[in-house]
Coordinates of C-alpha atoms in Angstrom, one line a residue:
M618 CA 4.2 3.0 23.1
A619 CA 7.5 4.5 24.4
A620 CA 10.5 4.1 22.3
E621 CA 13.1 1.7 23.6
G622 CA 15.5 3.3 26.0
G623 CA 13.9 6.6 25.3
G624 CA 13.8 9.5 27.8
K625 CA 11.6 12.5 27.6
E626 CA 12.8 13.5 24.2
M627 CA 12.1 10.1 22.7
N628 CA 8.6 10.1 24.0
E629 CA 7.8 13.6 23.0
I630 CA 5.1 13.8 20.3
K631 CA 6.3 15.8 17.3
T632 CA 4.2 18.6 15.8
Q633 CA 6.4 19.3 12.8
F634 CA 9.2 17.7 10.8
T635 CA 11.5 18.7 7.9
T636 CA 12.3 16.9 4.7
R637 CA 14.1 18.1 1.5
E638 CA 10.8 19.8 0.5
G639 CA 10.7 21.9 3.6
L640 CA 8.7 22.0 6.8
Y641 CA 5.6 20.0 7.5
K642 CA 3.5 21.4 10.4
L643 CA 0.7 20.0 12.4
L644 CA -2.4 22.3 12.3
S645 CA -4.0 21.9 15.7
H646 CA -7.0 23.9 14.7
S647 CA -7.7 21.5 11.8
E648 CA -8.0 18.4 14.1
Y649 CA -11.2 16.3 13.6
S650 CA -12.6 14.0 16.2
R651 CA -15.8 13.4 18.1
P652 CA -17.5 16.7 19.0
N653 CA -16.4 16.5 22.6
R654 CA -12.7 16.1 21.7
V655 CA -12.3 13.5 24.4
P656 CA -9.8 10.8 23.7
F657 CA -11.7 7.6 22.8
N658 CA -11.1 4.5 25.0
S659 CA -10.1 2.2 22.2
Q660 CA -9.8 -1.1 24.1
G661 CA -11.2 -3.8 22.0
S662 CA -12.4 -1.4 19.3
N663 CA -12.0 -1.5 15.6
P664 CA -9.4 0.7 14.0
V665 CA -10.3 4.3 13.3
K666 CA -10.5 4.8 9.5
V667 CA -10.9 7.9 7.3
S668 CA -12.4 8.4 3.9
F669 CA -12.5 11.5 1.7
V670 CA -14.6 12.6 -1.2
N671 CA -14.8 15.8 -3.2
V672 CA -18.4 16.8 -4.1
N673 CA -17.4 19.5 -6.6
D674 CA -19.6 22.2 -5.1
Q675 CA -19.2 25.8 -6.4
S676 CA -17.9 27.2 -3.2
G677 CA -14.4 25.7 -3.7
N678 CA -14.8 23.8 -0.4
G679 CA -16.0 20.5 -1.8
D680 CA -13.9 18.1 0.4
R681 CA -15.9 15.9 2.7
I682 CA -14.5 13.6 5.4
C683 CA -16.0 10.4 7.0
F684 CA -14.5 8.7 10.0
N685 CA -15.5 6.0 12.4
V686 CA -14.8 6.0 16.2
G687 CA -16.1 3.0 18.1
R688 CA -19.8 2.6 17.4
E689 CA -20.0 6.1 15.9
L690 CA -19.7 7.3 12.3
Y691 CA -19.2 11.0 11.4
F692 CA -19.4 13.0 8.2
Y693 CA -18.1 16.6 8.1
I694 CA -17.1 19.3 5.6
Y695 CA -13.3 19.0 5.6
K696 CA -11.6 22.4 5.6
G697 CA -8.0 21.1 5.6
V698 CA -5.4 23.8 5.8
R699 CA -7.8 26.6 5.0
K700 CA -10.0 27.0 8.1
A701 CA -10.5 25.5 11.6
A702 CA -12.6 22.4 11.9
D703 CA -16.1 23.1 13.3
L704 CA -16.9 19.9 15.2
S705 CA -20.3 21.1 16.4
K706 CA -21.8 20.8 13.0
P707 CA -21.4 17.3 11.5
I708 CA -23.4 16.9 8.3
D709 CA -24.3 13.4 9.5
K710 CA -23.7 11.4 12.6
R711 CA -24.7 7.8 13.2
I712 CA -24.4 5.6 16.3
Y713 CA -24.7 1.8 15.8
K714 CA -25.9 -0.8 18.2
G715 CA -24.7 -4.4 18.3
T716 CA -22.1 -3.9 15.6
Q717 CA -19.3 -1.4 14.8
P718 CA -18.3 0.2 11.6
T719 CA -14.9 -1.1 10.5
C720 CA -14.2 0.6 7.1
H721 CA -15.8 2.8 4.5
D722 CA -15.5 4.1 0.9
F723 CA -17.0 6.8 -1.2
N724 CA -18.0 6.4 -4.8
H725 CA -16.0 9.3 -6.4
L726 CA -17.7 8.8 -9.7
T727 CA -21.2 9.6 -8.6
A728 CA -20.5 12.2 -5.9
T729 CA -22.3 15.5 -6.2
A730 CA -23.0 18.4 -3.8
D731 CA -26.5 17.0 -3.2
S732 CA -25.7 13.3 -2.9
V733 CA -22.9 10.8 -2.2
S734 CA -22.8 7.1 -2.0
L735 CA -20.9 5.8 1.0
L736 CA -20.3 2.1 1.7
V737 CA -19.8 1.1 5.3
G738 CA -18.5 -2.3 6.5
F739 CA -19.3 -3.7 9.9
S740 CA -17.8 -6.0 12.5
A741 CA -20.6 -8.5 12.2
G742 CA -20.2 -8.8 8.4
Q743 CA -22.9 -6.5 7.0
V744 CA -22.3 -3.7 4.5
Q745 CA -24.5 -0.6 4.5
L746 CA -25.0 1.8 1.6
I747 CA -25.8 5.3 2.9
D748 CA -26.1 8.9 1.7
P749 CA -24.9 11.1 4.5
I750 CA -25.9 14.3 2.6
K751 CA -29.5 13.2 2.1
K752 CA -29.2 11.3 5.5
E753 CA -30.6 8.3 3.8
T754 CA -29.9 4.6 4.3
S755 CA -30.7 3.0 0.9
K756 CA -29.6 -0.6 1.3
L757 CA -28.1 -3.2 3.7
F758 CA -26.1 -6.1 2.2
N759 CA -25.5 -9.4 4.0
E760 CA -28.2 -8.2 6.4
E761 CA -29.0 -11.7 7.7
R762 CA -25.3 -12.7 7.6
L763 CA -26.1 -15.5 5.2
I764 CA -23.2 -14.7 2.9
D765 CA -20.4 -14.2 5.6
K766 CA -20.6 -13.9 9.4
S767 CA -17.1 -12.5 9.9
R768 CA -15.8 -8.9 10.3
V769 CA -15.6 -6.8 7.1
T770 CA -11.9 -5.8 6.8
C771 CA -12.0 -3.7 3.6
V772 CA -14.7 -2.4 1.3
K773 CA -14.1 -0.5 -2.0
W774 CA -16.0 0.5 -5.0
V775 CA -14.7 -1.1 -8.2
P776 CA -12.9 1.7 -10.1
G777 CA -15.0 3.2 -12.9
S778 CA -18.2 1.6 -11.7
E779 CA -21.3 3.2 -10.3
S780 CA -22.7 0.0 -9.0
L781 CA -20.1 -2.7 -8.3
F782 CA -18.2 -3.0 -5.1
L783 CA -15.8 -5.5 -3.5
V784 CA -15.9 -6.6 0.2
A785 CA -13.2 -8.5 2.1
H786 CA -13.8 -10.4 5.4
S787 CA -11.6 -11.8 8.2
S788 CA -12.8 -15.2 7.0
G789 CA -10.4 -14.8 4.0
N790 CA -13.2 -14.4 1.5
M791 CA -14.0 -11.5 -0.8
Y792 CA -17.3 -10.9 -2.4
L793 CA -18.3 -8.8 -5.5
Y794 CA -21.7 -7.1 -5.1
N795 CA -23.9 -5.0 -7.3
V796 CA -26.0 -2.3 -5.5
E797 CA -28.9 -3.0 -7.9
H798 CA -29.2 -6.7 -6.8
T799 CA -30.7 -8.2 -3.7
C800 CA -28.9 -10.7 -1.4
G801 CA -31.7 -13.2 -1.4
T802 CA -33.4 -14.8 1.6
T803 CA -31.3 -18.0 1.6
A804 CA -27.6 -18.7 1.8
P805 CA -26.1 -18.6 -1.7
H806 CA -25.0 -21.7 -3.6
Y807 CA -21.7 -21.4 -5.5
Q808 CA -20.2 -22.9 -8.6
L809 CA -16.5 -23.0 -9.2
L810 CA -15.3 -20.6 -11.8
K811 CA -11.5 -20.7 -11.4
Q812 CA -9.0 -22.3 -9.1
G813 CA -5.3 -21.6 -8.6
E814 CA -2.4 -21.5 -6.2
N815 CA -4.1 -21.0 -2.8
F816 CA -7.2 -19.2 -4.3
A817 CA -10.5 -20.1 -5.8
V818 CA -13.3 -18.0 -7.4
H819 CA -16.9 -19.1 -7.4
T820 CA -20.0 -17.7 -9.1
C821 CA -23.3 -17.5 -7.4
K822 CA -25.7 -20.2 -8.6
S823 CA -29.3 -19.0 -8.8
K824 CA -32.2 -18.7 -11.2
S825 CA -32.3 -14.9 -10.9
T826 CA -29.2 -12.7 -10.6
R827 CA -28.4 -12.0 -6.9
N828 CA -25.6 -11.0 -4.7
P829 CA -22.8 -11.9 -4.4
L830 CA -21.9 -12.0 -8.1
L831 CA -18.5 -13.6 -7.2
K832 CA -16.9 -15.2 -4.1
W833 CA -13.1 -15.2 -3.9
T834 CA -11.4 -17.4 -1.4
V835 CA -7.8 -16.1 -1.0
G836 CA -5.0 -17.6 1.1
E837 CA -5.3 -18.8 4.7
G838 CA -6.6 -16.7 7.5
A839 CA -8.0 -13.1 7.3
L840 CA -7.8 -11.1 4.1
N841 CA -6.6 -7.9 5.8
E842 CA -6.7 -5.4 2.9
F843 CA -6.9 -5.1 -0.9
A844 CA -6.2 -2.3 -3.3
F845 CA -7.0 -1.8 -7.0
S846 CA -4.2 -0.7 -9.3
P847 CA -4.5 2.9 -10.6
D848 CA -5.9 1.6 -14.0
G849 CA -8.4 -0.6 -12.1
K850 CA -7.2 -3.8 -14.0
F851 CA -5.3 -5.5 -11.1
L852 CA -6.1 -6.3 -7.5
A853 CA -3.5 -6.6 -4.8
C854 CA -4.5 -8.5 -1.7
V855 CA -2.6 -9.0 1.6
S856 CA -3.5 -11.8 4.1
Q857 CA -2.8 -13.0 7.6
D858 CA -0.9 -15.9 6.0
G859 CA 1.8 -13.3 5.1
F860 CA 1.2 -13.4 1.3
L861 CA 0.7 -10.6 -1.1
R862 CA -1.3 -11.9 -4.1
V863 CA -1.8 -9.8 -7.2
F864 CA -4.7 -10.7 -9.5
N865 CA -5.9 -9.6 -12.9
F866 CA -9.3 -8.6 -11.7
D867 CA -11.2 -9.2 -15.0
S868 CA -9.7 -12.5 -16.0
V869 CA -9.3 -13.7 -12.4
E870 CA -5.7 -14.8 -13.1
L871 CA -2.9 -14.7 -10.5
H872 CA -0.2 -12.3 -11.7
G873 CA 2.3 -12.7 -8.9
T874 CA 2.9 -13.4 -5.2
M875 CA 5.3 -12.3 -2.4
K876 CA 5.7 -13.6 1.2
S877 CA 6.4 -11.4 4.3
Y878 CA 9.6 -11.9 6.2
F879 CA 7.4 -13.3 8.9
G880 CA 3.8 -12.8 10.3
G881 CA 0.8 -11.5 8.5
L882 CA 0.7 -8.7 6.0
L883 CA -1.7 -5.9 7.1
C884 CA -1.7 -3.2 4.5
V885 CA -1.0 -2.6 0.8
C886 CA -0.8 0.2 -1.8
W887 CA 0.2 0.9 -5.4
S888 CA 2.5 3.5 -6.8
P889 CA 0.7 6.1 -8.8
D890 CA 1.9 4.6 -12.1
G891 CA 1.1 1.0 -11.1
K892 CA 4.7 -0.2 -11.3
Y893 CA 5.3 -0.9 -7.7
I894 CA 3.4 -2.3 -4.7
V895 CA 4.3 -1.6 -1.1
T896 CA 3.2 -3.8 1.8
G897 CA 3.5 -3.5 5.6
G898 CA 2.8 -6.0 8.4
E899 CA 3.7 -7.9 11.5
D900 CA 7.4 -8.1 10.6
D901 CA 7.7 -4.4 11.3
L902 CA 9.0 -3.9 7.7
V903 CA 7.8 -2.1 4.6
T904 CA 8.4 -4.2 1.5
V905 CA 8.6 -2.9 -2.1
W906 CA 7.6 -5.3 -4.8
S907 CA 8.0 -4.8 -8.6
F908 CA 4.8 -5.4 -10.5
V909 CA 6.6 -6.0 -13.8
D910 CA 9.4 -8.2 -12.4
C911 CA 7.2 -9.9 -9.8
R912 CA 10.0 -9.7 -7.2
V913 CA 11.0 -7.9 -4.0
I914 CA 13.3 -5.0 -4.8
A915 CA 13.7 -3.4 -1.3
R916 CA 12.7 -3.5 2.3
G917 CA 12.4 -0.6 4.7
Q918 CA 13.3 -0.9 8.4
G919 CA 12.3 1.9 10.8
H920 CA 9.2 0.9 12.7
K921 CA 9.4 -0.8 16.1
S922 CA 6.0 -2.5 15.8
W923 CA 3.5 -3.7 13.3
V924 CA 3.0 -1.5 10.2
S925 CA -0.7 -0.6 9.9
V926 CA -0.9 1.6 6.8
V927 CA 1.3 2.3 3.7
A928 CA 0.6 4.9 1.1
F929 CA 2.3 6.6 -1.8
D930 CA 2.5 10.4 -2.0
P931 CA 1.7 11.3 -5.7
N932 CA 2.6 14.9 -5.0
T933 CA 6.2 14.4 -3.9
T934 CA 7.7 12.5 -6.7
S935 CA 10.7 14.1 -8.4
V936 CA 11.7 13.5 -12.0
E937 CA 15.2 14.7 -12.9
E938 CA 16.9 14.4 -16.2
A939 CA 20.6 13.6 -15.8
D940 CA 21.5 15.5 -19.0
P941 CA 18.8 17.4 -20.9
M942 CA 20.9 17.2 -24.1
E943 CA 21.1 13.5 -24.0
F944 CA 17.5 12.6 -23.3
S945 CA 16.2 10.1 -25.8
G946 CA 12.5 10.1 -26.2
S947 CA 9.8 12.6 -27.1
D948 CA 8.5 15.4 -25.0
E949 CA 5.3 13.4 -24.6
D950 CA 7.3 10.5 -23.1
F951 CA 8.9 12.9 -20.6
Q952 CA 5.6 14.4 -19.6
E953 CA 4.3 10.9 -19.2
L954 CA 6.9 10.2 -16.5
I955 CA 6.1 13.4 -14.8
S956 CA 2.4 12.9 -14.7
F957 CA 2.5 9.2 -14.0
G958 CA 0.4 8.2 -17.0
R959 CA -1.9 5.4 -16.2
D960 CA -1.2 3.2 -19.1
R961 CA 1.2 0.8 -17.4
A962 CA 2.3 -1.1 -20.4
N963 CA 3.2 1.9 -22.5
S964 CA 4.9 3.8 -19.7
T965 CA 6.9 0.8 -18.7
Q966 CA 8.1 0.2 -22.2
S967 CA 8.8 3.9 -22.6
R968 CA 10.9 4.1 -19.5
L969 CA 12.8 0.9 -20.2
S970 CA 13.5 1.9 -23.8
K971 CA 14.9 5.2 -22.5
R972 CA 17.0 3.4 -19.9
N973 CA 18.3 0.9 -22.5
S974 CA 19.5 3.6 -24.9
T975 CA 23.2 3.4 -25.0
D976 CA 23.7 7.1 -25.9
S977 CA 21.6 8.6 -23.2
R978 CA 21.7 9.0 -19.5
P979 CA 18.6 7.9 -17.6
V980 CA 15.8 10.0 -16.3
S981 CA 15.9 9.8 -12.5
V982 CA 12.7 9.1 -10.7
T983 CA 12.1 9.2 -7.0
Y984 CA 8.9 7.8 -5.5
R985 CA 7.8 9.0 -2.0
F986 CA 5.8 6.8 0.2
G987 CA 4.9 6.8 3.9
S988 CA 3.9 4.3 6.6
V989 CA 2.4 4.5 10.1
G990 CA 2.4 1.8 12.7
Q991 CA 1.3 0.6 16.1
D992 CA 4.5 2.2 17.4
T993 CA 2.8 5.6 17.0
Q994 CA 5.4 6.6 14.4
L995 CA 5.1 8.1 11.0
C996 CA 7.9 7.2 8.6
L997 CA 8.5 8.7 5.2
W998 CA 10.6 6.9 2.6
D999 CA 12.2 7.7 -0.8
L1000 CA 12.4 5.0 -3.4
T1001 CA 15.2 6.1 -5.7
E1002 CA 16.6 5.2 -9.1
D1003 CA 19.5 3.2 -7.7
I1004 CA 17.1 0.9 -5.9
L1005 CA 14.6 0.7 -8.8
F1006 CA 17.3 0.0 -11.4
P1007 CA 20.3 -1.3 -9.5
H1008 CA 23.6 -1.1 -11.5
Q1009 CA 25.7 -4.2 -11.8
P1010 CA 29.3 -4.7 -10.7
L1011 CA 31.7 -5.8 -13.4
S1012 CA 31.4 -9.4 -14.7
R1013 CA 27.9 -9.8 -13.3
T1014 CA 24.8 -10.2 -15.2
R1015 CA 21.1 -10.2 -14.3
T1016 CA 17.8 -11.1 -15.9
H1017 CA 14.3 -9.9 -15.0
T1018 CA 13.8 -13.1 -13.0
N1019 CA 16.8 -12.4 -10.8
V1020 CA 16.7 -13.9 -7.4
M1021 CA 19.2 -12.1 -5.2
N1022 CA 20.7 -15.2 -3.6
A1023 CA 24.3 -15.4 -2.5
T1024 CA 24.5 -19.2 -2.8
S1025 CA 23.4 -19.5 -6.5
P1026 CA 25.7 -19.0 -9.4
P1027 CA 25.0 -16.2 -11.9
S1028 CA 23.0 -17.2 -14.9
G1029 CA 23.5 -15.8 -18.3
S1030 CA 20.1 -16.8 -19.7
G1031 CA 18.5 -13.8 -21.2
G1032 CA 21.1 -11.3 -20.1
L1033 CA 24.3 -9.9 -21.4
N1034 CA 27.4 -12.1 -21.4
P1035 CA 29.5 -11.8 -18.2
G1036 CA 32.4 -10.5 -20.3
S1037 CA 30.3 -7.8 -21.9
N1038 CA 31.9 -4.3 -21.8
G1039 CA 28.4 -2.8 -21.3
N1040 CA 29.4 -2.4 -17.6
S1041 CA 32.3 0.0 -18.3
I1042 CA 30.6 3.4 -17.7
T1043 CA 30.1 4.3 -14.1
T1044 CA 27.9 7.0 -12.6
P1045 CA 27.8 8.3 -9.0
S1046 CA 25.1 7.0 -6.7
N1047 CA 22.1 9.2 -6.0
S1048 CA 21.0 8.8 -2.4
I1049 CA 22.1 5.4 -1.1
P1050 CA 25.4 5.4 0.8
P1051 CA 28.4 3.4 -0.5
P1052 CA 29.5 0.7 -1.1
L1053 CA 27.0 -0.1 -3.8
P1054 CA 28.8 -0.2 -7.1
R1055 CA 27.2 1.9 -9.9
S1056 CA 27.3 1.5 -13.6
N1057 CA 25.3 2.8 -16.5
S1058 CA 24.6 -0.7 -18.0
L1059 CA 21.3 -2.3 -17.1
P1060 CA 21.3 -5.8 -18.5
H1061 CA 18.2 -6.8 -16.5
S1062 CA 16.3 -3.8 -17.8
A1063 CA 17.0 -4.9 -21.3
V1064 CA 15.0 -8.0 -20.9
S1065 CA 12.6 -7.0 -18.1
N1066 CA 9.9 -5.8 -20.6
T1067 CA 9.5 -9.4 -21.7
G1068 CA 8.3 -10.1 -18.2
S1069 CA 5.6 -7.5 -18.1
K1070 CA 2.9 -10.1 -18.5
S1071 CA 4.7 -12.8 -16.6
S1072 CA 2.9 -15.3 -14.4
V1073 CA 4.0 -16.4 -11.0
D1074 CA 5.8 -19.4 -12.5
S1075 CA 7.8 -17.5 -15.1
A1076 CA 8.6 -14.8 -12.6
I1077 CA 10.6 -17.2 -10.4
A1078 CA 11.7 -19.8 -13.0
S1079 CA 15.3 -18.9 -13.8
G1080 CA 18.3 -16.7 -13.5
V1081 CA 19.9 -16.0 -10.1
S1082 CA 22.9 -13.9 -9.3
K1083 CA 24.3 -12.1 -6.3
F1084 CA 23.1 -8.6 -5.8
A1085 CA 25.6 -6.0 -4.7
T1086 CA 24.3 -5.5 -1.2
L1087 CA 24.4 -2.5 1.1
S1088 CA 26.6 -4.0 3.8
L1089 CA 23.5 -4.9 5.5
H1090 CA 24.7 -7.9 7.5
D1091 CA 25.0 -6.0 10.8
R1092 CA 21.6 -4.4 10.5
K1093 CA 20.1 -7.8 9.4
E1094 CA 21.5 -9.5 12.4
R1095 CA 20.2 -6.9 14.7
H1096 CA 16.8 -7.1 13.1
D1097 CA 16.8 -10.9 13.5
K1098 CA 17.9 -10.7 17.1
D1099 CA 15.2 -8.2 18.0
H1100 CA 12.5 -10.6 16.8
K1101 CA 13.9 -13.9 18.0
R1102 CA 12.5 -13.3 21.4
N1103 CA 8.9 -13.1 20.1
H1104 CA 8.8 -14.7 16.7
S1105 CA 10.1 -17.9 15.2
M1106 CA 8.4 -18.2 11.8
G1107 CA 10.9 -16.0 9.9
H1108 CA 14.0 -17.7 11.5
I1109 CA 13.5 -21.3 10.7
S1110 CA 16.5 -22.3 8.8
S1111 CA 15.7 -22.7 5.1
K1112 CA 17.2 -25.3 2.8
S1113 CA 15.0 -24.3 -0.1
S1114 CA 17.2 -21.9 -2.0
D1115 CA 17.4 -24.4 -4.8
K1116 CA 13.6 -25.0 -4.9
L1117 CA 12.7 -21.9 -6.9
N1118 CA 9.4 -23.4 -8.1
L1119 CA 8.0 -23.7 -4.6
V1120 CA 4.9 -21.6 -5.5
T1121 CA 3.8 -24.0 -8.1
K1122 CA 3.1 -26.7 -5.5
N1123 CA -0.3 -27.0 -4.1
K1124 CA 0.7 -25.9 -0.6
T1125 CA 3.4 -23.3 0.1
D1126 CA 5.2 -24.1 3.3
P1127 CA 6.0 -20.7 5.0
A1128 CA 9.0 -22.2 6.7
K1129 CA 10.6 -22.9 3.3
T1130 CA 10.0 -19.6 1.6
L1131 CA 12.9 -17.7 3.2
G1132 CA 15.8 -17.4 0.7
T1133 CA 13.5 -17.9 -2.4
P1134 CA 12.1 -15.3 -4.7
L1135 CA 8.9 -15.2 -2.6
C1136 CA 10.9 -14.0 0.4
P1137 CA 14.5 -13.1 -0.1
R1138 CA 16.9 -13.0 2.8
M1139 CA 17.4 -9.6 4.5
E1140 CA 21.0 -9.3 3.2
D1141 CA 19.9 -10.1 -0.4
V1142 CA 17.9 -6.9 -1.1
P1143 CA 18.6 -3.3 -0.4
L1144 CA 17.4 -2.1 3.1
L1145 CA 15.9 1.4 3.0
E1146 CA 16.2 3.8 5.9
P1147 CA 13.4 6.3 6.5
L1148 CA 13.9 9.9 5.6
I1149 CA 12.0 10.8 8.8
C1150 CA 10.6 8.6 11.6
K1151 CA 8.6 10.6 14.1
K1152 CA 6.4 9.8 17.1
I1153 CA 3.2 11.7 16.3
A1154 CA 0.5 10.2 18.6
H1155 CA -0.2 8.6 22.0
E1156 CA -2.0 5.6 20.6
R1157 CA -1.4 3.4 17.6
L1158 CA -1.8 5.0 14.2
T1159 CA -4.4 3.7 11.8
V1160 CA -4.6 6.2 9.0
L1161 CA -2.2 7.8 6.5
I1162 CA -3.6 9.7 3.5
F1163 CA -1.6 12.1 1.2
L1164 CA -3.7 15.0 -0.1
E1165 CA -2.6 17.8 -2.4
D1166 CA -1.8 20.4 0.3
C1167 CA -1.5 18.2 3.4
I1168 CA -1.0 14.8 5.0
V1169 CA -3.7 13.3 7.1
T1170 CA -3.1 10.9 9.9
A1171 CA -5.3 9.4 12.6
C1172 CA -4.8 7.4 15.8
Q1173 CA -6.9 5.0 17.7
E1174 CA -7.9 7.7 20.2
G1175 CA -10.1 9.1 17.4
F1176 CA -8.1 12.2 16.5
I1177 CA -7.7 13.0 12.8
C1178 CA -4.7 15.3 12.3
T1179 CA -3.8 17.5 9.3
W1180 CA -0.2 18.2 8.5
A1181 CA 0.3 21.2 6.2
R1182 CA 2.8 20.6 3.4
P1183 CA 5.7 23.1 3.1
G1184 CA 4.4 26.5 1.9
K1185 CA 0.7 25.6 2.4
V1186 CA 0.2 27.6 5.6
S1187 CA 1.0 31.3 6.1
S1188 CA 4.7 31.8 7.0
H1189 CA 4.1 33.8 10.2
K1190 CA 2.5 30.8 11.8
Q1191 CA 5.4 28.6 11.0
M1192 CA 8.2 28.0 13.5
N1193 CA 11.8 27.6 12.4
H1194 CA 12.8 24.8 14.6
I1195 CA 11.9 21.1 14.8

C-alpha cells in the first residue's frame, strides 16, 4: 500500500534503518520463503505466520523455523545472521488439501535435536500435532469438527506444560486440550463452571475424561489472539468486539479490561516483566495498558492501516540509574530490574518502593516494542519512564485508579493532599518533548501497589484527575478526521464520563465507553510517536519476532526477512547510509 501523497521515496522499500543502538540491516541472503522464491498470491489466504524453537543440538545451530504459506507448511534449520538460507533442503514440508494452516506453536519444554512437538491450527477448525523432525503426525484434534467448526485463530502450549494447549477460534471460543486425551465421537456436553462480565467458562461433562477440558466463551465476535504472561499465570485475550480481557488463568477470574478506540483488536503482547500489555488493531493505534493499574497509560500513532502484530524487544531495554550514590535498594533489586525477573508481585513492589523513596532518584527504565501492519510498515517504539510514571503538576493529585478525564474534578482519595509539598522537586524530562511538567513526587505510585490484585471493578471505581497532556489536540483532531470517512464507532459522542462503573453492567455499550477508563479520549493519555516507521514490504506484514541477534518480519507474499541487529553482521558488509 502506497503512503498517502508519497512519491518514489515514500514507496521505496527500506533495507536498513538506524536507532540509538545503531544500524539494523536486512540480510537478503537470510530470506526464507517457498523454495522457488516466487511471491505468493495471497488473495483470500490466511496470514503467513512464523514459529521458532531451539532444539539445543551440539553444533550450536539449534534454531528451527516453521512457517505457513497458503496450503503449505515448511520446517527449516534457521541460520539467522550466520549463514545463507538453503531453501532447497527443508527438514519437512507439508501441503494440505481442503483446509489451510493458520497458526502454529512449538513446545519449547520438550524440544530436542531428535524430536519436536508442533501444534498447527487450521482454517476449518482442526488442530494437528506433528513432529517435523521425525516427520510424524501423532494426533488430530477436533477432527470431525464436533467441538468447533470455525477457523483457528491462535494456538499455544500452556507455559510449563508438556501436554496442555489452548486453542482460540473465530467463533469467539477458546478450548483447553490435553494431548493425552481423545476428543470423543460425539459433540461435547458442557457444564457451567464460571460466568462473568461478557465471558463464561464451561467444563466438559462426560463419564471419562475427554477433550476439551474447558471451553471459554469470550466477548462477542472472533477471538483474534491471546498471550500468556511471562510467568504463565495470566492470559490476555483480544477480540473483534474491541476488548482486551485479562484473566487469571488458573482461577478463571477476570483481572481487567480495556476497549479499543474503535474497531476490533487484532494482536496482543506482554512486556518481559509482565507489567504492561500492548495491543494493536483496526483503529491503527498501538495501546499500552498497565497490568497493575488496569488502565491505558499511552497510545501510539504511526501506522496508516490496521496493526497486525505487536511485540516487545527484551534485548533492547535500557536501565539507567539517575544517581548511583542515591540508589535505594539492594544490588539484587537492581539486577532484578535489569534481568526483568519474572516474579511480578515482588518486582512491582521493589520498583515502587524505590520510586517512593524520598531520598533517592528513580531508576530509569525504557521498554522497546515494535509493531507491523497492513500498511507494510514496521514501527519501533520506546516506552519511557515519564510515560510509565508521569509526574504531577503542582496542586494535582492522583491515585492508582486515575481516569485521565478533563471534565472530572481531582479526587484526593488515597493520594496526597493537593497542598502537599511533595511536588516541589522537579526533574528534566527524558524523551518526551515539552510541555509535560515533571516532578519527582509520585503520589499515584505511593498507592498503586494496593491495586496489584485489583479487579475490574476496583480498577475503575474512584479517583479522577486531569492528566498533564502532551498538547495532543491537533494530532487527535487529525486522527479523528482521518477516520471519520470510514468509521463511525469511535466518534459517537459520549455522555458517559460520569458512569465509571459501566463495565459492571451485564452488557457494555461500545458507544458509551469513550471517555471512560475502558477507553480514554485521545487527548487524555500521552500519544507516543514511533522511533522509526519504515515501509519494508510490498504486501501487508504479518510477523514480528525479536531474537537475540536479529529481528524477523514476514509479509503476506511469503517472504520471511532477517534484520541483523547493530554489530551482529561483519562491518565491511554494512553501508553507512540509510
